[in-house]
PDB file of C-alpha atoms in Angstrom:
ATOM      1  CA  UNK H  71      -9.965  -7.504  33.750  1.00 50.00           C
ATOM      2  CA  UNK H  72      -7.757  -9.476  31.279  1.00 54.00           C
ATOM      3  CA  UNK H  73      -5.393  -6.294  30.796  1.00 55.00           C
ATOM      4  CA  UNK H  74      -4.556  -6.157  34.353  1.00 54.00           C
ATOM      5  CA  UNK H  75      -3.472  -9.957  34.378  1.00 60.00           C
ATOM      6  CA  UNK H  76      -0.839  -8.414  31.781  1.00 57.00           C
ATOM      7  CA  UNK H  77      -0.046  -5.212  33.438  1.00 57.00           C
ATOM      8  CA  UNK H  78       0.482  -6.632  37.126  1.00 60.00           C
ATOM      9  CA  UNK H  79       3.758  -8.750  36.017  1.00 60.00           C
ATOM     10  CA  UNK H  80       5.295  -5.430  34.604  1.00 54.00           C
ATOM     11  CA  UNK H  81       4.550  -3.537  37.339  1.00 54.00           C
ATOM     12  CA  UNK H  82       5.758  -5.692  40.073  1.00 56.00           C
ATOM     13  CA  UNK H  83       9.078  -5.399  38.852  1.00 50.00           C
ATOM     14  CA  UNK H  84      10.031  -2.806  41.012  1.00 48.00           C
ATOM     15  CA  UNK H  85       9.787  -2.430  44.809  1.00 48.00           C
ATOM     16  CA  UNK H  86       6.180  -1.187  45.763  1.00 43.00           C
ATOM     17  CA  UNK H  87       7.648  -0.544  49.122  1.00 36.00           C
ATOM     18  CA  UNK H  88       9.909   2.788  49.419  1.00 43.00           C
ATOM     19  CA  UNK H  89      11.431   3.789  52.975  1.00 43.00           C
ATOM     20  CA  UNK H  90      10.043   7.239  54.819  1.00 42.00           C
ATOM     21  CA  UNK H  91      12.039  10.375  54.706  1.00 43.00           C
ATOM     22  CA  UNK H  92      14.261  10.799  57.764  1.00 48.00           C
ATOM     23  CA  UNK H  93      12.695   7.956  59.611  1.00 48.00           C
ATOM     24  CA  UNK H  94      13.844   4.635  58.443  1.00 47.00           C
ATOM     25  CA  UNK H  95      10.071   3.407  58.386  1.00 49.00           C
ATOM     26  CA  UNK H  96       8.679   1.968  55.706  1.00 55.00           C
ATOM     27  CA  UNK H  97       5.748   3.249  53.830  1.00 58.00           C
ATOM     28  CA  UNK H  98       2.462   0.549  54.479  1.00 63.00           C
ATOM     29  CA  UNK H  99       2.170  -1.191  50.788  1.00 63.00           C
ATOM     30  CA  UNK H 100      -0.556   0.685  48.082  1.00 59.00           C
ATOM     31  CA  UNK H 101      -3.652  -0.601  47.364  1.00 70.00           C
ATOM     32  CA  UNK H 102      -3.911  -2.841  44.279  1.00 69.00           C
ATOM     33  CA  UNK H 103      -4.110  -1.226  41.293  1.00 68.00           C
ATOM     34  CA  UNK H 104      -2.748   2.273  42.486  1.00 79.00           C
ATOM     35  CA  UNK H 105      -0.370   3.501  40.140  1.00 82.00           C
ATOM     36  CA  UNK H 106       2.825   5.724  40.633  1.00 84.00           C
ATOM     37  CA  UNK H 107       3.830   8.062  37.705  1.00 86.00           C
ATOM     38  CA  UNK H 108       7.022   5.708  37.138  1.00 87.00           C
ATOM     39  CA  UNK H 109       4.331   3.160  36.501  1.00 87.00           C
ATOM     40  CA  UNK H 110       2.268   4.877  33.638  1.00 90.00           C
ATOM     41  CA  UNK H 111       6.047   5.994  32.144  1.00 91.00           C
ATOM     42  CA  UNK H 112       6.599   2.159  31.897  1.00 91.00           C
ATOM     43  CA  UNK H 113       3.299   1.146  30.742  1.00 92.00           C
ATOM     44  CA  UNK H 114       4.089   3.930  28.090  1.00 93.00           C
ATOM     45  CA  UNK H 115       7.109   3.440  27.342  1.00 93.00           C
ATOM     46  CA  UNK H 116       6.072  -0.935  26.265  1.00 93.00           C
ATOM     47  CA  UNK H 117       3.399   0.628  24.387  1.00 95.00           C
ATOM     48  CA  UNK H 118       5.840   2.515  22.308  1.00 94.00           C
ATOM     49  CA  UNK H 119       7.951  -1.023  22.401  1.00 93.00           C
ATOM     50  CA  UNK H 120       5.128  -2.965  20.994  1.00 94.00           C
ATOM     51  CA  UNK H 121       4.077  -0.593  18.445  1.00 95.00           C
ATOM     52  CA  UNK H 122       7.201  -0.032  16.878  1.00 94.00           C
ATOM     53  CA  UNK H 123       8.098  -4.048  17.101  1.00 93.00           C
ATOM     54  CA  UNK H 124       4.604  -5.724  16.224  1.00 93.00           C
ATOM     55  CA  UNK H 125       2.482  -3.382  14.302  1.00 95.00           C
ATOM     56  CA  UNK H 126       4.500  -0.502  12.370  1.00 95.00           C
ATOM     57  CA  UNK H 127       6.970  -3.060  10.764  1.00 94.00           C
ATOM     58  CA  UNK H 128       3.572  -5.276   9.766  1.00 94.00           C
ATOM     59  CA  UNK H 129       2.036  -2.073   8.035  1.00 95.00           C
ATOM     60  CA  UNK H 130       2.610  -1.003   4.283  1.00 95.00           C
ATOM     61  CA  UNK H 131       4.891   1.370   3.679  1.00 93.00           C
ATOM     62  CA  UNK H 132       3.927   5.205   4.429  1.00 94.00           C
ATOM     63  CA  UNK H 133       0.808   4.122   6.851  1.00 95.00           C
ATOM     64  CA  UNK H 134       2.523   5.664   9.840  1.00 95.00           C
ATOM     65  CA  UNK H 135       5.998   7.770  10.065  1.00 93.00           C
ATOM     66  CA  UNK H 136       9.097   5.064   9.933  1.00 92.00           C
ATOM     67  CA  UNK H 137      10.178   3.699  13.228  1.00 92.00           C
ATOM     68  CA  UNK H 138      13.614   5.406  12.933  1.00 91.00           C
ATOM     69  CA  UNK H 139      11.862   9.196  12.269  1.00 93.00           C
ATOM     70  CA  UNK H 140       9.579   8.348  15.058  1.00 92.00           C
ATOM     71  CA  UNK H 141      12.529   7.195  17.675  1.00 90.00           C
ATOM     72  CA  UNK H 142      14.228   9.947  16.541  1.00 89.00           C
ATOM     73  CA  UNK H 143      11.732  12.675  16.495  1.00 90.00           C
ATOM     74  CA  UNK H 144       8.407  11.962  18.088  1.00 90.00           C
ATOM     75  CA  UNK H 145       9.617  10.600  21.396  1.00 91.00           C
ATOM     76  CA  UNK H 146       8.428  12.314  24.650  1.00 89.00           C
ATOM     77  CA  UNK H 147      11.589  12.892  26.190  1.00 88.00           C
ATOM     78  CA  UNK H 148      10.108  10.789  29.437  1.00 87.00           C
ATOM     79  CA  UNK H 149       9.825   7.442  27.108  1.00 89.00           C
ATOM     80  CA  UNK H 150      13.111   8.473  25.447  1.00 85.00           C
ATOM     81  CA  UNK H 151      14.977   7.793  28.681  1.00 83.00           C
ATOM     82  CA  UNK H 152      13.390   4.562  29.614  1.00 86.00           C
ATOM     83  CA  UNK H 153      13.721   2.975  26.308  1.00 87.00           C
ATOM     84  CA  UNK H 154      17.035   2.406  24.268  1.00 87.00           C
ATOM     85  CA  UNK H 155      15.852   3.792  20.722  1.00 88.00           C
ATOM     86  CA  UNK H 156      17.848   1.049  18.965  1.00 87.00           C
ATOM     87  CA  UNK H 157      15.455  -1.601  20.860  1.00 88.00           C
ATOM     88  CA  UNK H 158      12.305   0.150  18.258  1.00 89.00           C
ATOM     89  CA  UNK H 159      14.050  -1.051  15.666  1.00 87.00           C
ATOM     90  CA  UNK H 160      14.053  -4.959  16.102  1.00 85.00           C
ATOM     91  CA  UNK H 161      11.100  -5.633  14.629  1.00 80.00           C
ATOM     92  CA  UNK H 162      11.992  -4.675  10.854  1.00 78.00           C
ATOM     93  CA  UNK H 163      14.898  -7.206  11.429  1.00 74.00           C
ATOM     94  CA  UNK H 164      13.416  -9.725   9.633  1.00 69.00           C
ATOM     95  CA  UNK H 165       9.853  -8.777   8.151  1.00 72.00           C
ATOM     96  CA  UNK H 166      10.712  -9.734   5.150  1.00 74.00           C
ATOM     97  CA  UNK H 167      10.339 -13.360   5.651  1.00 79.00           C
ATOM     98  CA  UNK H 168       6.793 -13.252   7.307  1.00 84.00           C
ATOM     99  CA  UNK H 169       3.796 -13.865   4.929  1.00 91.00           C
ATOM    100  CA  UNK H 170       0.686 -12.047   5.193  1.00 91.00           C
ATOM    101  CA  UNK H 171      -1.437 -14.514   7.736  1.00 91.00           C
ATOM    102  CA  UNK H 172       1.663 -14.010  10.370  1.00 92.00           C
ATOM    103  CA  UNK H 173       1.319 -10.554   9.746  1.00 93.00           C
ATOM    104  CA  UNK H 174      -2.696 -10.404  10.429  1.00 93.00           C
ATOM    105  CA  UNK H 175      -2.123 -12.515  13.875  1.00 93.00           C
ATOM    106  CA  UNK H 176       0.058 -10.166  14.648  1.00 93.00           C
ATOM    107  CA  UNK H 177      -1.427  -7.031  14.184  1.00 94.00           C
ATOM    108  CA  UNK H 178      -4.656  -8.628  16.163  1.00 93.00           C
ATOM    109  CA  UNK H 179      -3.171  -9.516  18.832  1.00 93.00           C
ATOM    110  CA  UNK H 180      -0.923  -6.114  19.202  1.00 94.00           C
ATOM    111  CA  UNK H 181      -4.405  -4.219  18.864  1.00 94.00           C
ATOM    112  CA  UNK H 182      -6.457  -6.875  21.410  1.00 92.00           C
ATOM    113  CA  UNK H 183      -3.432  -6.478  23.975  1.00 92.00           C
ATOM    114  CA  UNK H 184      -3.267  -3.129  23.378  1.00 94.00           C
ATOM    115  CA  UNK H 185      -6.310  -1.977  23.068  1.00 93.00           C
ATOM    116  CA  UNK H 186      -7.733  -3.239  26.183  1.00 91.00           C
ATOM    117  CA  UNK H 187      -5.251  -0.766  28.004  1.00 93.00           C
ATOM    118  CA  UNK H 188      -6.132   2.565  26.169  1.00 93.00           C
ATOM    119  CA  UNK H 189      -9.720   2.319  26.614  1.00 92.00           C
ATOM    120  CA  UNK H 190      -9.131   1.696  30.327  1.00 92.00           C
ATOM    121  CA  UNK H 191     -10.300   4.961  32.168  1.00 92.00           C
ATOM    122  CA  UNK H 192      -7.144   5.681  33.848  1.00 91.00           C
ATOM    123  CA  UNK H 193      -5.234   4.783  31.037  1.00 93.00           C
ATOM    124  CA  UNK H 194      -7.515   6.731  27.869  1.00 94.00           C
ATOM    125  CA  UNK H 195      -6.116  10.399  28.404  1.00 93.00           C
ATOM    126  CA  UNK H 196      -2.173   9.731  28.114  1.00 92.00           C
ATOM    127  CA  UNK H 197      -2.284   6.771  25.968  1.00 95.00           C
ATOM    128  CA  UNK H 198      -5.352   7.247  23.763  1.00 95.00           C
ATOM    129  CA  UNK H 199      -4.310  10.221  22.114  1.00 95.00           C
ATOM    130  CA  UNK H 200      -1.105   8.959  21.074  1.00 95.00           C
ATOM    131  CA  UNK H 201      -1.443   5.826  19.884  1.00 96.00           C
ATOM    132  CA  UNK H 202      -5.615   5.769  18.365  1.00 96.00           C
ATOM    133  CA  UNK H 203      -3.444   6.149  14.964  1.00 96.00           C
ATOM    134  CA  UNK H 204      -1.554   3.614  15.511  1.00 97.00           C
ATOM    135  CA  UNK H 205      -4.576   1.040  16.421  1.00 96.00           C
ATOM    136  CA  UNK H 206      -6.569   2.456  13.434  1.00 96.00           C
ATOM    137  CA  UNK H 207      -3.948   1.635  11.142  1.00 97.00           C
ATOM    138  CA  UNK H 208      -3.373  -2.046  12.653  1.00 96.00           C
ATOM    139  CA  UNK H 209      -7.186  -2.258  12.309  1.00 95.00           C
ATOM    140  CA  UNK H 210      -7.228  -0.859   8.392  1.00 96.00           C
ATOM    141  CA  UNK H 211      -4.208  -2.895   7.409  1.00 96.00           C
ATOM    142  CA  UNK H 212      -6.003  -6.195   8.769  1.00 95.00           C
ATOM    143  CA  UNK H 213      -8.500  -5.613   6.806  1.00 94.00           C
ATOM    144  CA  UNK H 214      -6.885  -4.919   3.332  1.00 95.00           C
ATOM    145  CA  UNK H 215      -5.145  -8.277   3.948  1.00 94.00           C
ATOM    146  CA  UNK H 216      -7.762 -10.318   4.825  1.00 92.00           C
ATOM    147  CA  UNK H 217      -9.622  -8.933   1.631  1.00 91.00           C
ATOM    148  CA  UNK H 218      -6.518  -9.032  -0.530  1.00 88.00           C
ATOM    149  CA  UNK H 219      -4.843 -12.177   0.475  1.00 78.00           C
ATOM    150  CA  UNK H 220      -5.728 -15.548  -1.234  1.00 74.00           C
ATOM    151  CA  UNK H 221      -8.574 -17.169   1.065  1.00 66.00           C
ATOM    152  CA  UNK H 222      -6.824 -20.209   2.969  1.00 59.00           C
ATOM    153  CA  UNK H 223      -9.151 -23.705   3.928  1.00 45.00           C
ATOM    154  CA  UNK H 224      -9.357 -23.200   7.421  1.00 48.00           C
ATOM    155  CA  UNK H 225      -8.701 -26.324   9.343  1.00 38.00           C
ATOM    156  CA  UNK H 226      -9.536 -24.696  12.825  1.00 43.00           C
ATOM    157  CA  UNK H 227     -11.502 -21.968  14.301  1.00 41.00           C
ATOM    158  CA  UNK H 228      -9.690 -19.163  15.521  1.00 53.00           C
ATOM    159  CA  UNK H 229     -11.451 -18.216  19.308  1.00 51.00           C
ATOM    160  CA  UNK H 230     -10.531 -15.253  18.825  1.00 62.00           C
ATOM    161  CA  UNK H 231     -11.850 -14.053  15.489  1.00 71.00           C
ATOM    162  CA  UNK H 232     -15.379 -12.938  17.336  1.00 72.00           C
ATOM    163  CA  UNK H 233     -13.116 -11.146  20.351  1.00 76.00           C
ATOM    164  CA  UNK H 234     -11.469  -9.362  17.399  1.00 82.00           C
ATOM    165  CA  UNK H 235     -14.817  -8.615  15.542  1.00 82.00           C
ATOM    166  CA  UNK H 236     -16.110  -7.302  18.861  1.00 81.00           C
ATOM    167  CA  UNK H 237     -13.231  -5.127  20.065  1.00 84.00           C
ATOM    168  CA  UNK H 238     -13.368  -3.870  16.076  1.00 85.00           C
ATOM    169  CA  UNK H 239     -16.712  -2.047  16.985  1.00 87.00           C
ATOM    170  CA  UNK H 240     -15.574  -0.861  19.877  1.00 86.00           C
ATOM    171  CA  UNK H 241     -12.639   0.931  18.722  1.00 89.00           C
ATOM    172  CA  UNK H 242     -15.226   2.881  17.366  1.00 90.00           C
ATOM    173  CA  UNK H 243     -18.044   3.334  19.324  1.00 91.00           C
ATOM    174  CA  UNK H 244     -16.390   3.996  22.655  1.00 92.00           C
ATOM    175  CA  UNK H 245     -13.904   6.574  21.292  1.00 95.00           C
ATOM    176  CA  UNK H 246     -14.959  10.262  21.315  1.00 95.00           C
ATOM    177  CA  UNK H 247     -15.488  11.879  17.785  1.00 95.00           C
ATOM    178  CA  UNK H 248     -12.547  14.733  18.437  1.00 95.00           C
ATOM    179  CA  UNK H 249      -9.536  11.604  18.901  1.00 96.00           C
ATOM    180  CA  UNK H 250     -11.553   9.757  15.889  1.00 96.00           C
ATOM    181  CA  UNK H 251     -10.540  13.204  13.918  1.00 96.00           C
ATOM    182  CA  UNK H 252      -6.921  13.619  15.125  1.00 95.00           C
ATOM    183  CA  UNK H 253      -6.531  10.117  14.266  1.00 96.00           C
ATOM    184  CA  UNK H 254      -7.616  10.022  10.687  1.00 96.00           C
ATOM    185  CA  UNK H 255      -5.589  13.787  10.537  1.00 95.00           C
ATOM    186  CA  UNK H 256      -2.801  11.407  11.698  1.00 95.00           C
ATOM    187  CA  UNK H 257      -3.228   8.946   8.902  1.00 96.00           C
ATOM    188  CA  UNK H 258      -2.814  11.085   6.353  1.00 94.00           C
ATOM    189  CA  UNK H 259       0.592  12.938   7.369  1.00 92.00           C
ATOM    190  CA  UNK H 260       1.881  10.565   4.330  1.00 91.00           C
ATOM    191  CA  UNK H 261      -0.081  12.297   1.839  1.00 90.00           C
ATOM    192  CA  UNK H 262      -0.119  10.838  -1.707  1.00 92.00           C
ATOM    193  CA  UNK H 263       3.085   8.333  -0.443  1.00 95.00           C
ATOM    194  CA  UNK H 264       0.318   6.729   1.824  1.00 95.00           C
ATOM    195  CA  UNK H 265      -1.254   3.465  -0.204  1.00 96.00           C
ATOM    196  CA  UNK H 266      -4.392   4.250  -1.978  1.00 96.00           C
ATOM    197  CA  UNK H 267      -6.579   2.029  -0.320  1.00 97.00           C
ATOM    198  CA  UNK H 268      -5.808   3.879   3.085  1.00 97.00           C
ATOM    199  CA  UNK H 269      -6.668   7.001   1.956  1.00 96.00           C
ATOM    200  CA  UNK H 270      -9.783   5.993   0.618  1.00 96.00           C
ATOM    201  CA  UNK H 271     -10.431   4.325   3.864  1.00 96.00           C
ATOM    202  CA  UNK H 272     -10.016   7.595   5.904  1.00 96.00           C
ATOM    203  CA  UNK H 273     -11.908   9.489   3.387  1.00 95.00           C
ATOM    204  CA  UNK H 274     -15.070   7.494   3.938  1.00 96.00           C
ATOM    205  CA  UNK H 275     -14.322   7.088   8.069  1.00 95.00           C
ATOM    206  CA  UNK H 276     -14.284  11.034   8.070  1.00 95.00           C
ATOM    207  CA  UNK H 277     -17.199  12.145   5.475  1.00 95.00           C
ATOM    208  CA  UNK H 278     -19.256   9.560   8.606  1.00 95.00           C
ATOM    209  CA  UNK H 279     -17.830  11.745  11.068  1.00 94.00           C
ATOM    210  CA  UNK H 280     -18.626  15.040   9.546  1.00 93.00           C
ATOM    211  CA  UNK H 281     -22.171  13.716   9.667  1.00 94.00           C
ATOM    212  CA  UNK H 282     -22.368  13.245  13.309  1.00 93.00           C
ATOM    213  CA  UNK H 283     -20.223  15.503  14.749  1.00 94.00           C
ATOM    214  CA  UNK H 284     -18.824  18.147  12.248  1.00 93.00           C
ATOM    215  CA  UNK H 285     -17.419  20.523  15.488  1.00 93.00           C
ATOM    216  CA  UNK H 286     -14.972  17.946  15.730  1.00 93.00           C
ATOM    217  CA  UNK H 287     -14.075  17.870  12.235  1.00 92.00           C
ATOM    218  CA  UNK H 288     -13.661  21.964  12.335  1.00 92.00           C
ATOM    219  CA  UNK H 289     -11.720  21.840  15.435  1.00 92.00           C
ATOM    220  CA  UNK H 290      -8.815  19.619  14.421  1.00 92.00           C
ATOM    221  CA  UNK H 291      -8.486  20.344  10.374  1.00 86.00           C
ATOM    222  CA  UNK H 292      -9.315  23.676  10.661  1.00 85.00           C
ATOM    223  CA  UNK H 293      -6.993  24.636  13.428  1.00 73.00           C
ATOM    224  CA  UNK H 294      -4.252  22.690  11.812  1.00 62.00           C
ATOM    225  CA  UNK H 295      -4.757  24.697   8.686  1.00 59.00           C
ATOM    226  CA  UNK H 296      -4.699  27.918  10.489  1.00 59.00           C
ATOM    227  CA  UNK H 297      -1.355  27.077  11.976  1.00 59.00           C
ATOM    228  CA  UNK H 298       0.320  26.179   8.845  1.00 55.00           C
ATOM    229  CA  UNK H 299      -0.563  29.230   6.959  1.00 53.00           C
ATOM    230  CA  UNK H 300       0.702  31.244  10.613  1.00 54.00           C
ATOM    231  CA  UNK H 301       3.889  29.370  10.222  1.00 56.00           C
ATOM    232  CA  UNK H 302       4.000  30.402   6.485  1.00 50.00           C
TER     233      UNK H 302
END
């Protein structure tokens, strides 16, 4: 699989031989592919990296929380200590001088790199969760440039717009309806500070869910409704 080409590099940074207890022996080397929990904390922790430097400083303002609230606040503690939080910050650098096609490319191939991972099986329940929202957004912000932007003659073809298209779909249809909901929930945190056209967006995305699975709905609006009023 294409995301293991990627993954393999990063993890054979460190040592995947480690010496016995009290022996001096050294363990026989793991299987390919076998991960250690240091190994998901790193594959975490560049997911965090990449989000905050290739698709949150490429998103309108008020999409997602700003990077510095989010290094600040919504770090697990085990990313927080792999990660300098002053690193999450070097995309916004320079945004300001990229135009709107850099920014598309970018976002696409954040979410196509990405993405792969967090659908993977032994990847979807610590990584899908957090970071759906963030590929959602990526996804929604393409979109509203592509439509907004002033069409370009296009001198080659992109092999990669149909990859794109494809993986598009499947963001969808391969994600359970009850992350779909916490996701759009996610999205609009901002409130009225979010940009119109993504709170449209959501709007639509969730009257479809409510159609085919209204549980979900239920279980993530209602419950977080419940708990503000207990907090009240």
């Amino acid at each position: 699989h294409e995301c293991y080409r990627l993954l393999d590099p990063i993890l054979q940074i460190t040592p995947l031989l480690r010496s016995s207890s009290g022996k001096g022996k050294e363990n026989e080397e793991p299987p390919r592919g076998m991960l250690s929990i240091q190994n998901y904390t790193d594959i975490a922790a560049f997911f965090e990296f990449t989000v905050c430097t290739s698709i949150i400083p490429c998103l309108e303002d008020n999409t997602l929380t700003q990077i510095r609230d989010r290094a600040q606040h919504l770090l697990p503690r085990s990313i927080a200590g792999r990660i300098p939080r002053l690193s999450l910050l070097w995309g916004t650098e320079n945004i300001g001088e990229v135009n709107n096609k850099q920014k598309i490319d970018e976002l696409k191939d954040a979410v196509l790199i990405l993405g792969q991972v967090v659908l993977l099986d032994r990847f979807r329940p610590m990584l899908l969760p957090r970071h759906l929202a963030d590929l959602y957004a990526a996804l929604f912000q393409v979109e509203h440039l592509e439509k907004t932007s002033p069409r370009e003659e296009e001198t080659t073809l992109n092999s990669n717009e149909n990859i794109f298209v494809s993986f598009q779909e499947l963001m969808f249809n391969n994600v359970d309806a009850l992350n779909q909901a916490k996701a759009f929930q996610t999205l609009l945190l901002r409130g009225l500070k979010a940009p119109s056209w993504l709170r449209k967006k959501v709007s639509n995305l969730l009257t479809d869910l409510a159609v085919r699975d209204i549980r979900a709905i239920i279980q993530i609006f209602v419950k977080s409704a419940s708990s503000s009023q207990e907090d009240m």
